[in-house]
PDB file of C-alpha atoms in Angstrom:
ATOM      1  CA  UNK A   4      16.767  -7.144 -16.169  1.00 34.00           C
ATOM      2  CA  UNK A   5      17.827  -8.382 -12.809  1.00 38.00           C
ATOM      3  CA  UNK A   6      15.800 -10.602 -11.013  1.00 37.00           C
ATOM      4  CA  UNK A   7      15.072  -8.497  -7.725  1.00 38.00           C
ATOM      5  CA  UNK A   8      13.507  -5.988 -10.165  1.00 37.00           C
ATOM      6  CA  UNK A   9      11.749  -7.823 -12.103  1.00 38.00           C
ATOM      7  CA  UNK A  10      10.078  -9.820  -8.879  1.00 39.00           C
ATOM      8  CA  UNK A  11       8.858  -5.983  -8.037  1.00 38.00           C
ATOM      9  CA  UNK A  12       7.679  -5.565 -11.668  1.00 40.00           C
ATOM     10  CA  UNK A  13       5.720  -8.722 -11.329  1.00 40.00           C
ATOM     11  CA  UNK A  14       4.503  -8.233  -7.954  1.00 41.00           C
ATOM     12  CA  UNK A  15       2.854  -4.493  -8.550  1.00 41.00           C
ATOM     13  CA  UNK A  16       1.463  -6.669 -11.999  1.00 39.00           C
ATOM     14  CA  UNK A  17      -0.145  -8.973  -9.526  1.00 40.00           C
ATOM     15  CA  UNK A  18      -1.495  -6.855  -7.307  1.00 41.00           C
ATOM     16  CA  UNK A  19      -3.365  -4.657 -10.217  1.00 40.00           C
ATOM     17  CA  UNK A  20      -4.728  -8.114 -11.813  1.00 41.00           C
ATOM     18  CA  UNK A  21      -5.836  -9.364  -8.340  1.00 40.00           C
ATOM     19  CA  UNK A  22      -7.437  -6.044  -7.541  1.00 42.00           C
ATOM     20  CA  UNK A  23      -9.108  -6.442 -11.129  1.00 40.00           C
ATOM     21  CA  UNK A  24     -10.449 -10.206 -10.433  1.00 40.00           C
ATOM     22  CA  UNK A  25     -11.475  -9.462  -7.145  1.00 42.00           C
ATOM     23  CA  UNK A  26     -13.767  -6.969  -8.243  1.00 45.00           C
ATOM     24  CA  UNK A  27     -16.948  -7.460 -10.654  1.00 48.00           C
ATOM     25  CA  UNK A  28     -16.803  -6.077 -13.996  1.00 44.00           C
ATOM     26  CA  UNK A  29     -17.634  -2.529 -14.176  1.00 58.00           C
ATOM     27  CA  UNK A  30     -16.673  -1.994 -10.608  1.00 93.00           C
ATOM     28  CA  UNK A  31     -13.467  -0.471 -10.948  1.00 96.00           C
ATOM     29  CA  UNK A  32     -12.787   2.457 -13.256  1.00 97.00           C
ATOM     30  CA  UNK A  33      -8.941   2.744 -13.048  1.00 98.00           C
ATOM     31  CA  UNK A  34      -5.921   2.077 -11.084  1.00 98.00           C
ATOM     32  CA  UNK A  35      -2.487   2.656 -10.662  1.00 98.00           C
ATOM     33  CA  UNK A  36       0.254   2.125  -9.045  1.00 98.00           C
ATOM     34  CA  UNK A  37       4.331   2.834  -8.626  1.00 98.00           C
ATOM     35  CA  UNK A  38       7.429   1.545  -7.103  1.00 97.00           C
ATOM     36  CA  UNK A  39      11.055   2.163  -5.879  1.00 96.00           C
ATOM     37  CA  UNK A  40      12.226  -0.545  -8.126  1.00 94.00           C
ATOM     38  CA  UNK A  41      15.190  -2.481  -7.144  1.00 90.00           C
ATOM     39  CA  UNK A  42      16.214  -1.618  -3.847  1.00 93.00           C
ATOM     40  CA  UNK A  43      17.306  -3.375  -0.260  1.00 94.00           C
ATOM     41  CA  UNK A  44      14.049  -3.835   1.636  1.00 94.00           C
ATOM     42  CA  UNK A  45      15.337  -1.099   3.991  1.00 94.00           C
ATOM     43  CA  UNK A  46      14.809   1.425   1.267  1.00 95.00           C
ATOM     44  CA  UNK A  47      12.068  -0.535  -1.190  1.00 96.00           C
ATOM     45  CA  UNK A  48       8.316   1.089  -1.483  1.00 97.00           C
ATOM     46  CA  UNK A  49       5.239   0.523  -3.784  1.00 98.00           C
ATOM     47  CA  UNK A  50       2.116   1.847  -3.754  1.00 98.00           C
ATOM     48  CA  UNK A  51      -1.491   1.565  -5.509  1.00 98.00           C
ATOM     49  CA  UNK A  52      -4.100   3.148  -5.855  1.00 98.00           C
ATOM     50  CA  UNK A  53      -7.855   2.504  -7.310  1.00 98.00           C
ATOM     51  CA  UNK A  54     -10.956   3.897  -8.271  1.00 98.00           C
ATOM     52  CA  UNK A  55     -14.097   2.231  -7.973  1.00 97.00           C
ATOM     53  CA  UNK A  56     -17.237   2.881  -9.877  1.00 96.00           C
ATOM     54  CA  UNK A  57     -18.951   3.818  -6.482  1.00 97.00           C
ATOM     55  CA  UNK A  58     -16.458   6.413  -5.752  1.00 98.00           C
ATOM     56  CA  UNK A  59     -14.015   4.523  -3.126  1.00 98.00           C
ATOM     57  CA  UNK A  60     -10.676   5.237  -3.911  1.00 98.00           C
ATOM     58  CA  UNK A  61      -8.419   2.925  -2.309  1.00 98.00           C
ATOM     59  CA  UNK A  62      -4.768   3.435  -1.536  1.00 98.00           C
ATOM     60  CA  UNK A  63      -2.601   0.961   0.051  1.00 98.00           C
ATOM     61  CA  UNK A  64       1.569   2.090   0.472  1.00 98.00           C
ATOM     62  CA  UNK A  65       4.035  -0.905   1.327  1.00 98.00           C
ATOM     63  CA  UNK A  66       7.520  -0.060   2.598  1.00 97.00           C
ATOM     64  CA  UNK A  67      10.021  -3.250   1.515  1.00 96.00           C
ATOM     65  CA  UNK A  68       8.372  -6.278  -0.052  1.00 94.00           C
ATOM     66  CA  UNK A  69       5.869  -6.631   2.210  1.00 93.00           C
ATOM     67  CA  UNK A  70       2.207  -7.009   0.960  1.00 94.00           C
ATOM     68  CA  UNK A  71       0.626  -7.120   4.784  1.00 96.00           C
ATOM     69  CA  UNK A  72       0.798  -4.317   7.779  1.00 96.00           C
ATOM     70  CA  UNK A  73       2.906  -3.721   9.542  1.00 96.00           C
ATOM     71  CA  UNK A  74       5.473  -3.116   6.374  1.00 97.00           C
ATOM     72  CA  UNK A  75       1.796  -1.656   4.160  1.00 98.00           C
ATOM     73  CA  UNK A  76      -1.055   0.867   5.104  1.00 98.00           C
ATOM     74  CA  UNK A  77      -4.569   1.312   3.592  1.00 98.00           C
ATOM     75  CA  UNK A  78      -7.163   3.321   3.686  1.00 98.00           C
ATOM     76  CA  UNK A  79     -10.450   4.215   1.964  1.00 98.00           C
ATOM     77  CA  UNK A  80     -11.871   7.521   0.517  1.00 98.00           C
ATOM     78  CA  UNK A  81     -15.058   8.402  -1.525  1.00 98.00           C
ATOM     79  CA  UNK A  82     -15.031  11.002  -3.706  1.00 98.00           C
ATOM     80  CA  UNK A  83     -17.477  13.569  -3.774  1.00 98.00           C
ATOM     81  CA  UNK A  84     -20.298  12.781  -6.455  1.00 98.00           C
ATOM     82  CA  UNK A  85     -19.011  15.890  -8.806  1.00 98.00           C
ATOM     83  CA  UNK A  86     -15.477  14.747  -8.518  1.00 98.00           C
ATOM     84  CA  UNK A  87     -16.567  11.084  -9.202  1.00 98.00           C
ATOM     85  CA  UNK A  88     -18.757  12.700 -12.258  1.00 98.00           C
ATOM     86  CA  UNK A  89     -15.505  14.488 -12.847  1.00 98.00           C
ATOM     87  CA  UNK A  90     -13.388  11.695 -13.343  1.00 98.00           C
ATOM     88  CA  UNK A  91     -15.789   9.380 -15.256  1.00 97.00           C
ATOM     89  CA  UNK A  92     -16.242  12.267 -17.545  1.00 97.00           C
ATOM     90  CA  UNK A  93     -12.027  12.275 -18.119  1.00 97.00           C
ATOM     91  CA  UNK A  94     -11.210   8.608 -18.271  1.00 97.00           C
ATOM     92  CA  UNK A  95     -14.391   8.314 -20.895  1.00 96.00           C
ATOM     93  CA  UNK A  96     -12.236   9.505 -23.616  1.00 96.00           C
ATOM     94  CA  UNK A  97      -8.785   7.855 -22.318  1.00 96.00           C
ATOM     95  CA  UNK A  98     -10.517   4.359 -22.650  1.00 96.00           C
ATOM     96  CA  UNK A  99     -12.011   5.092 -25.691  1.00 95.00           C
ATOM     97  CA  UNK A 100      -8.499   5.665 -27.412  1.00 96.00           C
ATOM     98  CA  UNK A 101      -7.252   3.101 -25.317  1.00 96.00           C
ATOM     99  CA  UNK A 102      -9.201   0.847 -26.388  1.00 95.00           C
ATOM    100  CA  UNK A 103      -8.673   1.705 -30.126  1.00 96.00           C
ATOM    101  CA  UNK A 104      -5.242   2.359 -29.984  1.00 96.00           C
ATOM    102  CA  UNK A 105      -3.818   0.199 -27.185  1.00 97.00           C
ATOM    103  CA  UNK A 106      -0.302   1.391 -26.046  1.00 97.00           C
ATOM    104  CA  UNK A 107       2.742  -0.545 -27.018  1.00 97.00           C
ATOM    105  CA  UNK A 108       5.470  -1.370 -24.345  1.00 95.00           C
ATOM    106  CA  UNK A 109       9.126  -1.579 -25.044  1.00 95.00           C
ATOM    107  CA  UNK A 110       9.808  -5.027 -25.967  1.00 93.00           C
ATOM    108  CA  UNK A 111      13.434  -4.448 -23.881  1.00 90.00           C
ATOM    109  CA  UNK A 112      12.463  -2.335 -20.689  1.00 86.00           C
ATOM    110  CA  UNK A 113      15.328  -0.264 -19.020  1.00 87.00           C
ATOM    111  CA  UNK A 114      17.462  -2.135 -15.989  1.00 85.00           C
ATOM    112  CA  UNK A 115      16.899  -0.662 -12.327  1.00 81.00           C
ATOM    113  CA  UNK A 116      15.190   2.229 -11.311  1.00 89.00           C
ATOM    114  CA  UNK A 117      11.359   2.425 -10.533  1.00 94.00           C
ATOM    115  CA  UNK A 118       8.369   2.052 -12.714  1.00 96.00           C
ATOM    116  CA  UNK A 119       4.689   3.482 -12.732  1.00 97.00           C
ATOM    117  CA  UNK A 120       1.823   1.513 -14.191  1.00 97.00           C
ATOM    118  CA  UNK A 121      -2.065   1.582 -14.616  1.00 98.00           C
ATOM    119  CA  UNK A 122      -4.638   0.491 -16.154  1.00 97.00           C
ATOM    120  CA  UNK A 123      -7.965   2.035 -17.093  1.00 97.00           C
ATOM    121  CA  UNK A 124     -11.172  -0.313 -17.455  1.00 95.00           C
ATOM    122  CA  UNK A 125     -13.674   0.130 -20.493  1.00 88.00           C
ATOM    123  CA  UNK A 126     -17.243   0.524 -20.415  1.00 77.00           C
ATOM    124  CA  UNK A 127     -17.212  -3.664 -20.929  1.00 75.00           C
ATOM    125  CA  UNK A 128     -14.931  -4.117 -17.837  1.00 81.00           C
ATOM    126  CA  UNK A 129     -12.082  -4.906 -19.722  1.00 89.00           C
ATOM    127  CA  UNK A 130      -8.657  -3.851 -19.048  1.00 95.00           C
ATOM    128  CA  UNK A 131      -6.676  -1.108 -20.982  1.00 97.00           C
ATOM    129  CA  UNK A 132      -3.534  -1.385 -19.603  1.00 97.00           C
ATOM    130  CA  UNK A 133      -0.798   1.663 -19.566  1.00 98.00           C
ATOM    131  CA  UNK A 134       2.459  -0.330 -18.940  1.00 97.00           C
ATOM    132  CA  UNK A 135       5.439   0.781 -17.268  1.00 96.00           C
ATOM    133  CA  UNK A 136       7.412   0.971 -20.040  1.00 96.00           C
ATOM    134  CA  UNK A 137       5.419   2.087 -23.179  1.00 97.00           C
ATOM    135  CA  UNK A 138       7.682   3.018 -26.527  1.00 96.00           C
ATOM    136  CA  UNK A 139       8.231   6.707 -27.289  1.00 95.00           C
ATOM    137  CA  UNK A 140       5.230   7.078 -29.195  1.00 96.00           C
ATOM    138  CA  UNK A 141       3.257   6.222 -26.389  1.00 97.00           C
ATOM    139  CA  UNK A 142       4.665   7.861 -23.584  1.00 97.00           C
ATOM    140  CA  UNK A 143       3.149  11.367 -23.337  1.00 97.00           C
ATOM    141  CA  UNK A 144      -0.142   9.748 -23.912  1.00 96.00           C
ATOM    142  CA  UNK A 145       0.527   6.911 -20.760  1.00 97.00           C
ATOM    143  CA  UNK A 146       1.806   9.666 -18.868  1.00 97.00           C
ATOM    144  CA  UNK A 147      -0.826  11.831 -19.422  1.00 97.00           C
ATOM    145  CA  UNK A 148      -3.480   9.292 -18.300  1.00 97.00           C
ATOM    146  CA  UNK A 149      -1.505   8.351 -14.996  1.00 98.00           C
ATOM    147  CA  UNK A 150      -1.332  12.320 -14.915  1.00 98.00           C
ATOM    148  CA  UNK A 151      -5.606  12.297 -14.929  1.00 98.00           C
ATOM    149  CA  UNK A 152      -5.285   9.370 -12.407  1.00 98.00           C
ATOM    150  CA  UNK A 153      -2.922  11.085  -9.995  1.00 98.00           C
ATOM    151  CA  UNK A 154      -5.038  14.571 -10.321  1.00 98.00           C
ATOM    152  CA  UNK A 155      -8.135  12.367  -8.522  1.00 98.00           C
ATOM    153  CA  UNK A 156      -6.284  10.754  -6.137  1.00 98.00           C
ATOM    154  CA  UNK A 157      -7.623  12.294  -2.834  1.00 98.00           C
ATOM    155  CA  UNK A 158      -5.143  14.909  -1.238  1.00 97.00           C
ATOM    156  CA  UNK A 159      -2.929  13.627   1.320  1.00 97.00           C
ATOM    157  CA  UNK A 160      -3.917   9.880   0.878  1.00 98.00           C
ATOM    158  CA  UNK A 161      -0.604   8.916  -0.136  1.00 98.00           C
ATOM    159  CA  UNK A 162       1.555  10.787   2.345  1.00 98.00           C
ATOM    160  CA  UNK A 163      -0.724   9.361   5.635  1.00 98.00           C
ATOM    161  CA  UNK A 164      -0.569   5.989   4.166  1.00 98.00           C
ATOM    162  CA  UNK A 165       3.037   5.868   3.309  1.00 98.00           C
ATOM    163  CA  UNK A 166       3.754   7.382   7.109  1.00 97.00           C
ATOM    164  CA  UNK A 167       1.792   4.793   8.686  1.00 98.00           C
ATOM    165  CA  UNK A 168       3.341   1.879   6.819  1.00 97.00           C
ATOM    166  CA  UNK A 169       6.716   0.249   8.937  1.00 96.00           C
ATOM    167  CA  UNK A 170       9.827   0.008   6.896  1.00 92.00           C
ATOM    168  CA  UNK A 171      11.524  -3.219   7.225  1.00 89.00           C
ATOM    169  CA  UNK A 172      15.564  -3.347   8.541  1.00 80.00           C
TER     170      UNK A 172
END
């Protein structure tokens, strides 16, 4: 794995955990986030999102390596109470097997390219991670969690976010 993309792997890792740690237990539901992998700064992006308990979703987009404006944006939605009901109801389940059948990640992850990763909290506040790189038998079920995640995220959050945020030369 080379080095520049493994500093991005670790980086988005970060970010999640200090997200996590910053919050108390039970206040965040999920989160996720994604990135360009590997890339000259000039053409380098991540993203995250996550959901609190309260209904704040949270979405920050970073253009380079940058972790501060101008090269990220933010902002802050709340979903409606039925949508927040709405999304408890569908990660219930997910944590549940989650927690009882944790996802396995490729002991040798792929070279280059990008990677999406989340991680969904229990009713105890503990993390269930879905790692970039889970092995076969875990894939459709990581995907299909991020796929729940994504489905929540509010509409056009990502695209304002990502067109406010200043790529670096």
């Amino acid at each position: 794995m080379k080095l520049s993309n493994l500093f991005a792997a670790l980086c988005m890792t970060c970010a999640l955990a200090l997200v996590a740690s910053s919050a108390k237990a039970g206040d965040i539901l999920a989160s996720y986030s994604e990135n360009s992998g590997s890339l000259p700064p000039a053409y380098a992006w991540h993203y995250d999102v996550t959901f609190a308990a309260d209904g704040t979703v949270a979405t920050r987009y970073c253009k380079g390596y940058g972790d501060a404006a101008p090269d990220c944006a933010a902002r802050s939605d709340t979903l409606p109470a039925d949508r927040l009901a709405a999304l408890k109801a569908a990660l219930a389940p997910i944590a549940a097997d989650l927690a009882a059948n944790p996802v396995a990640q490729l002991t040798e992850p792929p070279v280059g390219g990008g990677s999406t990763t989340a991680q969904i909290f229990g009713s105890a506040g503990a993390a269930l991670p879905l790692p970039a790189f889970p092995t076969e038998a875990d894939a459709a079920r990581t995907m299909a969690a991020i796929d729940v995640l994504r489905a929540f995220t509010p509409a056009g959050a990502l695209d304002e976010t990502k067109s406010r945020a200043v790529q670096p030369e």
